[in-house]
Amino acid sequence: MAFSKLLVFFLTLIVFSAFQESAFATKQSYIVYLGSHAHAPDVSEAELDRVTDSHIEFLGSFLGSHEKAKDAIFYSYRRHINGFAANLEEEEAAEIMKHPKVVSIFLNQGRKLHTTHSWEFMSMDQGGVVHSSSLWEKARFGEDTIIGNLDTGVWPTLQSFSDEGYGPIPSKWKGDCRNSHGVHCNRKLIGAQYYIKGFVAYNGAVNSSTFETVVDVEGHGSHTLSTAGGNFVPDASIFGVGNGTAKGGSPRARVAAYKVCWPGDSTGGCFDADIMAAFDRAIHDGVDVLSLSLGGPPSSYFQDGLSIGAFHAVKKGIVVVCSAGNSGPSPGTVSNVAPWLITVGASTLDRQFQAFVELQNGLRLKGTSLSRPLPEGRFYPLIAGAQARAENKSAVDAMLCKDGVLDPKMVKGKILVCLRGGNARVDKGQQAALAGAAGMILCNDKVDGNEIIADPHVLPASHINYKDGRAVFAYITSTDDPVGYITAPTAALNIKPAPFMAAFSSKGPNTITPEILKPDVTAPGVDIIAGFTQAISPTELPFDNRRVPFNIMSGTSMSCPHVSGVAGLLKTLHPSWSPAAIRSAIMTTARTRDNTVKPMLNASYVKATPFEQGAGHIRPNRAMDPGLVYDLTNDDYLNFLCSLGYNQTIVELFSDVTYECPKSASLLDFNYPSIAVPKLSGKVTLTRKLKNVGSPGIYAARVLNPVGVSVHVEPHILKFENVGEEKSFMLTLEAEEYGLARDYVFGELIWSDGRHYVRSPIVVSTAKKMISWKV
């Protein structure tokens, strides 16, 4: 009997444990990607509903009922992207992945905004994008071009989004503002939608009155959208500094906001499920350009919601521009690396908002800031953060001016000297102000070098470079009574050298496909003034009650919409150009020299490489007439996927037409405007094809060989007689016997007819030399 009771007890325990495991199994949100739809342009709502029903039926076959499937699915992608987002258990997701109709299944993960503002183009007339008269006059009337922005929303009442002087909304536009909740559209801002279900699936329920709106409560979305397509705004400035006429890259374009990014210190972000929903809607709406100043660690192209959504957009002729990321200067940090994207790094302008640091020993050090001046025109006592540490606090934390580590008795009335890093630049100023400081000098560490950023600090401040920071610290330790002064900020033009690469700008090589060089180009991304939300202060700090119509921000988030604006101009001027042709025009006309006519530098004033600058710093005026372009078709992208080893079945699902992988597809022959050959062993020959988009001409090839590698072009002369004519050439790279390139080395190929210069960077590394022994 005792044995029987014991057996019953254990069986009961086993059943209860199994029940517990089933009842409390952790569900996560997944995206099930099924490929493409092949709808007719006039697809009906009933047909779209049938797509949703098919998704429910498909998932129900795994979950056991349609009801469970309907409860699990929170997005059905039914217009261009075929798939759905659902809450699933890991085992369920694994079973679904085995189905032959599934391209991929991956977790709904969050991405981050690529701005350094607060948390470590709109160009003025004083700097940034410059338009020639012919380009400018045509672009003024480019009201049919539509730029969409996936970001934090929009502040609709900014002057940048005024529709004064605009005609009717283009008839091709299918978007609206019905899901905008608080945003009223006009003939400039013609679309506004928000997508939050992916964020909610990851974080749980949210306050609907706070979250469910397209209104921009962070400022990032208004800044990036006005940079790309903001209207003309005269007398724009920030705190009276840098006065000029503000305008976006495509100032007369229509704009649309797709809010996919949501606040939260650890749980906020831009989630893949929401990004894909926004892409599906934006393609339907009829945008010409999509700008995304966000990203995350690179992943496989079929495991990346942004990459998938962008591919579907590019298939429909939409240019997709993305930021490279702010994880520099470490190598291999670049994000958004798919070859159908334009990936943008960040560099400086030739304009600075200068606030000089003056020391009693006679040193006058150039810094940057957008803060109020010191109350009195006199020297103030200086103190280093480490000297001002509170009792039992870390000297390292005090040097970084972190929260709660400063002694107000030691700081009050002095200029506090802080080291960059560890916490936000403006937060250091806040801690200094809370401790009673009269001002702050922010000194770069060695990694940040010469990259100094003008922030709207809450107290008088100046940000100085690494070398000058060392001079300040040396002065403080050299005397018992160190004193200094910070001048009021002023705008300075024609700064040299400029541009140079921002230290924060993420770098190559591309860790997913090294044969594709990323970033593609660089553009202004430091101290960019553009429209800003009225919901928060310019520092985003809680006790800062200031509100500004324009704000200054830095990051690849800011450089990305510069290129989006240029893409919009090129769409206006050349509506028949493909997204690949537009990218090629921007890349092959980019500049690799600064305004001293020397090679562009990085933030440490070392010569920049293509892993930092891509093909170079954008030149919009040259891009409108590139002469030749490296074009790509949808099939070329599918061939690219085949060359990576994706099988025929998967790649055909990615397409919306019948497609067959070629028997031999070489990754090195992919017709990209840059040339990257990792692990070169001996000799390799690759093929490229150029299309004439200009006047007839005879182009000759000129090569700057990478060190240790010889490059031969055949033929080295190409004659074009008609627009649209295409010519192929072969490029043979051979590692020389001596001086082999063990690390990456760099060169360039230029095709020129004497007026156009079609430049491609060359990036090569060689495999380690193998020694064979004869016995």
Coordinates of C-alpha atoms in Angstrom, one line a residue, residues 219-662:
G219 CA 12.6 65.4 -30.8
H220 CA 14.6 62.9 -32.9
G221 CA 11.9 62.4 -35.5
S222 CA 11.2 66.1 -36.0
H223 CA 14.9 66.8 -36.4
T224 CA 15.6 64.0 -38.9
L225 CA 12.5 64.6 -41.0
S226 CA 13.1 68.4 -41.2
T227 CA 16.7 67.7 -42.2
A228 CA 15.6 65.5 -45.1
G229 CA 12.6 67.5 -46.3
G230 CA 12.0 70.6 -44.1
N231 CA 10.6 73.7 -45.8
F232 CA 12.4 77.1 -45.9
V233 CA 12.4 78.8 -42.5
P234 CA 14.1 82.3 -42.5
D235 CA 15.8 83.7 -39.4
A236 CA 16.3 80.3 -37.8
S237 CA 18.9 79.9 -35.0
I238 CA 19.4 78.3 -31.6
F239 CA 19.6 80.7 -28.7
G240 CA 20.3 83.4 -31.2
V241 CA 23.5 81.7 -32.5
G242 CA 24.0 80.5 -36.1
N243 CA 21.2 82.6 -37.6
G244 CA 20.3 81.8 -41.2
T245 CA 17.6 80.2 -43.4
A246 CA 16.9 76.6 -42.5
K247 CA 16.0 74.2 -45.1
G248 CA 16.0 70.4 -45.7
G249 CA 17.9 68.5 -48.3
S250 CA 14.7 68.4 -50.5
P251 CA 13.0 71.5 -49.1
R252 CA 9.9 71.3 -51.4
A253 CA 9.3 67.6 -51.1
R254 CA 6.2 66.3 -49.3
V255 CA 7.0 64.4 -46.1
A256 CA 5.4 61.6 -44.1
A257 CA 6.1 60.4 -40.6
Y258 CA 6.0 56.7 -39.5
K259 CA 6.5 56.4 -35.8
V260 CA 8.2 53.2 -34.9
C261 CA 10.5 54.2 -32.0
W262 CA 9.3 54.4 -28.4
P263 CA 10.9 55.8 -25.2
G264 CA 12.3 53.9 -22.3
D265 CA 15.8 53.7 -20.8
S266 CA 16.2 49.9 -21.1
T267 CA 13.0 48.8 -22.8
G268 CA 12.6 51.5 -25.4
G269 CA 13.6 51.3 -29.0
C270 CA 12.4 50.6 -32.5
F271 CA 11.2 47.0 -32.8
D272 CA 11.4 44.9 -35.9
A273 CA 7.7 44.0 -36.0
D274 CA 6.8 47.7 -36.0
I275 CA 9.5 48.6 -38.5
M276 CA 8.2 45.9 -41.0
A277 CA 4.6 47.1 -40.5
A278 CA 5.7 50.7 -41.3
F279 CA 7.6 49.5 -44.4
D280 CA 4.6 47.6 -45.6
R281 CA 2.4 50.7 -45.2
A282 CA 4.9 53.2 -46.6
I283 CA 5.4 51.1 -49.8
H284 CA 1.6 51.1 -50.2
D285 CA 1.3 54.8 -49.5
G286 CA 3.7 55.8 -52.4
V287 CA 6.8 57.2 -50.8
D288 CA 9.9 57.8 -53.1
V289 CA 12.5 57.8 -50.4
L290 CA 12.6 56.3 -46.9
S291 CA 14.9 57.6 -44.2
L292 CA 15.8 55.5 -41.2
S293 CA 18.1 57.0 -38.6
L294 CA 18.1 53.8 -36.4
G295 CA 19.7 50.4 -36.3
G296 CA 21.2 47.6 -34.3
P297 CA 23.9 45.0 -34.5
P298 CA 24.0 43.6 -38.0
S299 CA 22.5 40.1 -38.6
S300 CA 21.7 37.8 -41.4
Y301 CA 19.6 39.5 -44.1
F302 CA 16.6 37.2 -43.4
Q303 CA 16.8 37.7 -39.7
D304 CA 16.7 41.5 -39.9
G305 CA 13.3 43.2 -40.1
L306 CA 14.8 46.5 -41.4
S307 CA 16.7 44.6 -44.1
I308 CA 13.6 42.7 -45.2
G309 CA 11.4 45.7 -45.2
A310 CA 14.0 47.7 -47.2
F311 CA 14.4 45.0 -49.8
H312 CA 10.6 45.1 -50.5
A313 CA 10.8 48.9 -50.7
V314 CA 13.8 48.9 -53.1
K315 CA 12.0 46.3 -55.3
K316 CA 9.3 49.0 -55.8
G317 CA 11.8 51.7 -56.7
I318 CA 12.0 53.3 -53.3
V319 CA 15.4 54.6 -52.2
V320 CA 16.1 53.5 -48.6
V321 CA 18.8 55.4 -46.6
C322 CA 20.0 54.3 -43.2
S323 CA 22.5 55.5 -40.6
A324 CA 25.7 53.6 -40.1
G325 CA 25.6 53.7 -36.3
N326 CA 27.4 55.5 -33.5
S327 CA 29.7 52.8 -32.2
G328 CA 32.9 54.1 -33.6
P329 CA 35.8 54.3 -33.7
S330 CA 36.0 50.6 -33.1
P331 CA 36.3 48.5 -36.4
G332 CA 33.5 46.2 -37.6
T333 CA 30.8 48.2 -35.8
V334 CA 28.9 49.4 -38.9
S335 CA 25.2 48.5 -38.9
N336 CA 22.6 48.4 -41.7
V337 CA 24.9 46.6 -44.1
A338 CA 22.4 45.1 -46.7
P339 CA 23.6 46.0 -50.2
W340 CA 20.1 47.4 -51.1
L341 CA 20.6 50.2 -48.5
I342 CA 22.5 53.4 -48.7
T343 CA 24.5 53.4 -45.4
V344 CA 25.7 56.8 -44.1
G345 CA 28.6 57.7 -41.8
A346 CA 29.0 61.0 -40.1
S347 CA 31.5 63.8 -40.6
T348 CA 31.9 67.5 -39.6
L349 CA 30.9 70.7 -41.3
D350 CA 33.1 73.7 -41.9
R351 CA 31.0 75.6 -39.3
Q352 CA 31.5 75.6 -35.5
F353 CA 29.8 77.2 -32.6
Q354 CA 32.9 78.3 -30.8
A355 CA 33.3 79.1 -27.1
F356 CA 36.9 79.7 -26.2
V357 CA 38.6 78.7 -22.9
E358 CA 41.0 81.3 -21.6
L359 CA 43.5 80.5 -18.9
Q360 CA 45.4 83.1 -16.8
N361 CA 48.7 81.6 -18.1
G362 CA 47.9 83.0 -21.5
L363 CA 46.5 79.9 -23.2
R364 CA 43.4 80.4 -25.4
L365 CA 41.8 77.1 -26.4
K366 CA 39.1 76.7 -29.0
G367 CA 36.0 74.8 -27.8
T368 CA 32.4 74.5 -28.9
S369 CA 29.1 75.1 -27.1
L370 CA 25.6 76.5 -27.3
S371 CA 25.2 77.7 -23.7
R372 CA 24.6 81.0 -22.1
P373 CA 27.6 83.2 -21.3
L374 CA 29.2 83.5 -17.8
P375 CA 27.5 86.2 -15.7
E376 CA 30.6 88.3 -15.3
G377 CA 33.5 89.1 -17.6
R378 CA 36.2 87.9 -15.2
F379 CA 38.4 84.9 -14.4
Y380 CA 36.8 82.2 -12.3
P381 CA 38.5 79.6 -10.1
L382 CA 39.1 76.2 -11.9
I383 CA 38.7 72.8 -10.3
A384 CA 39.1 69.4 -11.8
G385 CA 36.3 66.8 -11.2
A386 CA 38.6 64.5 -9.3
Q387 CA 39.6 67.3 -7.0
A388 CA 36.0 68.0 -6.2
R389 CA 34.9 64.4 -5.3
A390 CA 32.7 64.0 -2.3
E391 CA 33.8 61.9 0.6
N392 CA 34.0 58.1 -0.1
K393 CA 33.3 58.6 -3.8
S394 CA 35.4 57.4 -6.7
A395 CA 37.9 59.8 -8.1
V396 CA 37.3 58.3 -11.6
D397 CA 33.6 58.9 -11.3
A398 CA 34.2 62.5 -10.0
M399 CA 36.5 63.1 -13.0
L400 CA 33.6 62.1 -15.2
C401 CA 31.3 64.4 -13.2
K402 CA 28.7 61.7 -12.6
D403 CA 25.6 61.9 -10.5
G404 CA 26.1 62.3 -6.8
V405 CA 29.9 62.2 -6.7
L406 CA 30.7 65.9 -6.5
D407 CA 31.1 68.0 -3.3
P408 CA 29.1 71.2 -3.6
K409 CA 31.3 73.0 -1.1
M410 CA 34.3 72.5 -3.3
V411 CA 32.5 73.2 -6.6
K412 CA 30.4 76.3 -5.8
G413 CA 31.2 79.4 -7.9
K414 CA 34.0 77.6 -9.8
I415 CA 34.4 76.3 -13.4
L416 CA 34.4 72.6 -13.1
V417 CA 36.6 70.6 -15.5
C418 CA 35.1 67.2 -16.5
L419 CA 36.4 64.4 -18.7
R420 CA 34.2 63.1 -21.5
G421 CA 32.8 59.5 -21.3
G422 CA 30.8 57.4 -18.9
N423 CA 27.7 59.6 -18.9
A424 CA 26.0 62.1 -21.2
R425 CA 27.8 65.3 -22.1
V426 CA 24.8 67.5 -21.0
D427 CA 24.4 65.3 -17.9
K428 CA 27.9 66.4 -16.8
G429 CA 26.8 70.0 -17.1
Q430 CA 23.7 69.2 -15.1
Q431 CA 25.7 67.6 -12.3
A432 CA 28.1 70.6 -12.3
A433 CA 25.1 73.0 -12.1
L434 CA 23.5 71.0 -9.2
A435 CA 26.8 71.3 -7.4
G436 CA 26.8 75.0 -7.8
A437 CA 29.4 75.4 -10.5
A438 CA 29.6 78.7 -12.4
G439 CA 30.6 76.8 -15.6
M440 CA 32.1 73.7 -17.1
I441 CA 34.9 72.8 -19.3
L442 CA 34.4 69.4 -21.0
C443 CA 37.6 67.7 -22.1
N444 CA 37.9 64.9 -24.6
D445 CA 39.5 61.6 -23.8
K446 CA 42.1 60.1 -26.2
V447 CA 39.5 58.0 -28.1
D448 CA 37.4 61.1 -29.0
G449 CA 40.4 63.1 -30.1
N450 CA 39.5 66.2 -32.0
E451 CA 35.7 65.6 -32.2
I452 CA 34.1 68.4 -30.2
I453 CA 30.3 68.9 -30.1
A454 CA 28.2 72.0 -29.4
D455 CA 25.5 71.1 -26.9
P456 CA 22.8 73.3 -25.4
H457 CA 24.3 73.0 -21.9
V458 CA 22.3 74.2 -18.9
L459 CA 25.2 76.3 -17.6
P460 CA 28.1 78.2 -19.4
A461 CA 30.3 75.5 -20.9
S462 CA 32.9 74.7 -23.6
H463 CA 33.9 71.3 -25.1
I464 CA 37.6 71.1 -26.0
N465 CA 39.7 68.4 -27.7
Y466 CA 42.0 65.9 -26.1
K467 CA 45.2 67.9 -26.6
D468 CA 43.7 71.1 -25.2
G469 CA 42.1 69.1 -22.3
R470 CA 45.5 67.8 -21.3
A471 CA 46.8 71.4 -21.3
V472 CA 43.9 72.5 -18.9
F473 CA 44.6 69.6 -16.5
A474 CA 48.3 70.4 -16.6
Y475 CA 47.7 74.1 -15.8
I476 CA 45.4 73.2 -12.9
T477 CA 48.1 71.0 -11.3
S478 CA 50.8 73.6 -11.9
T479 CA 49.5 76.3 -9.7
D480 CA 47.7 76.8 -6.3
D481 CA 45.3 79.3 -7.8
P482 CA 44.2 78.2 -11.3
V483 CA 41.6 80.5 -12.9
G484 CA 40.0 80.6 -16.3
Y485 CA 37.1 82.1 -18.4
I486 CA 34.7 80.8 -21.1
T487 CA 33.7 83.1 -23.9
A488 CA 30.1 83.4 -25.1
P489 CA 29.4 81.1 -28.1
T490 CA 29.6 82.5 -31.6
A491 CA 29.2 80.9 -35.0
A492 CA 32.4 80.6 -37.0
L493 CA 32.7 79.6 -40.7
N494 CA 35.3 78.2 -43.0
I495 CA 36.8 76.0 -40.2
K496 CA 39.8 73.9 -41.4
P497 CA 40.3 71.0 -41.7
A498 CA 36.7 70.1 -42.7
P499 CA 35.1 67.7 -43.1
F500 CA 36.7 65.1 -40.9
M501 CA 35.2 61.9 -39.6
A502 CA 33.3 61.9 -36.3
A503 CA 34.8 59.6 -33.7
F504 CA 31.4 58.1 -33.0
S505 CA 30.7 57.1 -36.6
S506 CA 30.6 53.3 -36.9
K507 CA 33.3 51.7 -39.0
G508 CA 33.7 48.8 -41.4
P509 CA 34.5 46.1 -42.3
N510 CA 31.0 44.7 -42.9
T511 CA 30.8 41.7 -40.5
I512 CA 28.0 40.0 -42.5
T513 CA 29.3 40.2 -46.0
P514 CA 32.9 41.7 -46.1
E515 CA 32.7 41.8 -49.9
I516 CA 30.2 44.7 -49.6
L517 CA 32.0 47.9 -48.3
K518 CA 30.0 49.7 -45.7
P519 CA 29.4 52.6 -44.9
D520 CA 28.7 53.8 -48.5
V521 CA 29.3 57.5 -47.9
T522 CA 29.6 60.0 -45.2
A523 CA 27.6 63.3 -44.7
P524 CA 27.3 66.1 -42.2
G525 CA 26.4 64.6 -38.8
V526 CA 28.0 66.9 -36.2
D527 CA 26.3 70.0 -34.7
I528 CA 23.4 69.9 -37.1
I529 CA 20.6 72.4 -36.5
A530 CA 17.1 71.3 -37.4
G531 CA 13.5 71.4 -36.2
F532 CA 12.7 70.1 -32.8
T533 CA 9.7 69.1 -30.7
Q534 CA 8.1 71.4 -28.2
A535 CA 7.4 68.5 -25.8
I536 CA 10.8 68.5 -24.2
S537 CA 13.8 70.7 -23.6
P538 CA 16.8 70.8 -25.9
T539 CA 18.9 68.8 -23.4
E540 CA 16.1 66.3 -22.7
L541 CA 16.9 66.8 -19.0
P542 CA 13.9 66.8 -16.6
F543 CA 14.7 70.1 -14.9
D544 CA 15.5 72.0 -18.1
N545 CA 12.3 74.0 -18.9
R546 CA 13.6 75.6 -22.1
R547 CA 11.7 75.0 -25.4
V548 CA 13.2 75.7 -28.8
P549 CA 11.9 75.4 -32.4
F550 CA 15.3 74.3 -33.6
N551 CA 17.9 72.2 -31.8
I552 CA 21.4 71.1 -32.4
M553 CA 22.1 67.3 -32.5
S554 CA 24.9 65.0 -33.6
G555 CA 25.1 61.4 -34.8
T556 CA 24.8 59.3 -37.9
S557 CA 21.1 59.9 -37.3
M558 CA 21.7 63.4 -38.5
S559 CA 23.9 62.5 -41.5
C560 CA 21.4 59.9 -42.8
P561 CA 18.7 62.4 -43.7
H562 CA 21.2 64.6 -45.5
V563 CA 21.6 61.8 -48.0
S564 CA 17.8 61.1 -47.9
G565 CA 17.3 64.7 -48.9
V566 CA 19.8 64.5 -51.7
A567 CA 18.1 61.2 -52.9
G568 CA 14.9 63.2 -53.0
L569 CA 16.5 65.8 -55.2
L570 CA 17.8 63.2 -57.6
K571 CA 14.4 61.5 -57.7
T572 CA 13.0 64.9 -58.8
L573 CA 15.6 65.4 -61.4
H574 CA 15.9 61.8 -62.7
P575 CA 12.6 60.0 -61.9
S576 CA 13.6 57.0 -64.0
W577 CA 16.7 56.3 -62.1
S578 CA 16.7 53.1 -59.9
P579 CA 17.6 53.2 -56.2
A580 CA 20.9 51.6 -57.2
A581 CA 21.6 54.3 -59.8
I582 CA 20.9 57.0 -57.2
R583 CA 23.2 55.4 -54.7
S584 CA 25.9 55.0 -57.4
A585 CA 25.6 58.7 -58.4
I586 CA 26.0 59.8 -54.7
M587 CA 28.9 57.4 -54.1
T588 CA 31.0 57.8 -57.2
T589 CA 30.9 61.6 -57.0
A590 CA 31.8 61.8 -53.3
R591 CA 34.9 63.7 -52.2
T592 CA 37.8 62.2 -50.3
R593 CA 39.7 65.4 -49.7
D594 CA 38.9 68.1 -47.2
N595 CA 38.9 71.9 -47.6
T596 CA 42.7 72.0 -47.3
V597 CA 42.8 69.8 -50.4
K598 CA 44.4 67.0 -48.4
P599 CA 43.0 63.5 -47.7
M600 CA 40.1 63.5 -45.2
L601 CA 41.1 62.7 -41.7
N602 CA 39.4 60.9 -38.8
A603 CA 38.8 62.5 -35.3
S604 CA 42.4 61.7 -34.3
Y605 CA 43.6 63.6 -37.4
V606 CA 44.9 60.4 -39.1
K607 CA 44.0 59.8 -42.7
A608 CA 40.5 58.3 -42.9
T609 CA 39.9 55.0 -44.7
P610 CA 37.0 53.7 -46.7
F611 CA 35.9 51.8 -43.6
E612 CA 35.2 55.2 -42.1
Q613 CA 34.2 57.4 -45.0
G614 CA 33.0 54.8 -47.5
A615 CA 33.3 56.4 -50.9
G616 CA 33.7 59.8 -49.3
H617 CA 31.8 62.9 -48.3
I618 CA 28.7 63.6 -50.4
R619 CA 28.7 66.3 -53.2
P620 CA 25.1 66.8 -54.2
N621 CA 25.9 69.0 -57.2
R622 CA 28.2 66.4 -58.7
A623 CA 25.7 63.6 -58.0
M624 CA 23.1 65.2 -60.3
D625 CA 25.4 64.6 -63.3
P626 CA 27.6 61.6 -62.5
G627 CA 28.3 60.6 -66.1
L628 CA 28.1 56.8 -65.4
V629 CA 26.5 54.7 -62.8
Y630 CA 26.8 51.1 -61.5
D631 CA 23.1 50.0 -61.8
L632 CA 21.4 47.0 -60.2
T633 CA 18.1 45.2 -60.9
N634 CA 15.9 43.2 -58.6
D635 CA 17.3 40.0 -60.1
D636 CA 20.9 41.2 -59.3
Y637 CA 19.9 41.3 -55.6
L638 CA 18.4 37.8 -55.9
N639 CA 21.6 36.6 -57.6
F640 CA 23.5 38.2 -54.7
L641 CA 21.5 36.1 -52.2
C642 CA 22.1 33.0 -54.3
S643 CA 25.9 33.7 -54.2
L644 CA 25.7 33.7 -50.4
G645 CA 24.4 30.2 -50.4
Y646 CA 20.7 30.7 -49.9
N647 CA 18.8 28.0 -51.7
Q648 CA 16.5 28.3 -54.7
T649 CA 13.3 27.8 -52.7
I650 CA 14.1 30.5 -50.2
V651 CA 15.3 33.1 -52.7
E652 CA 12.2 32.6 -54.9
L653 CA 9.9 33.2 -51.9
F654 CA 11.9 36.5 -51.3
S655 CA 10.9 37.4 -54.9
D656 CA 7.3 38.1 -56.1
V657 CA 8.0 36.7 -59.6
T658 CA 9.3 33.4 -60.9
Y659 CA 13.0 33.3 -60.4
E660 CA 15.8 30.7 -60.7
C661 CA 19.3 31.0 -59.1
P662 CA 22.0 31.1 -61.8

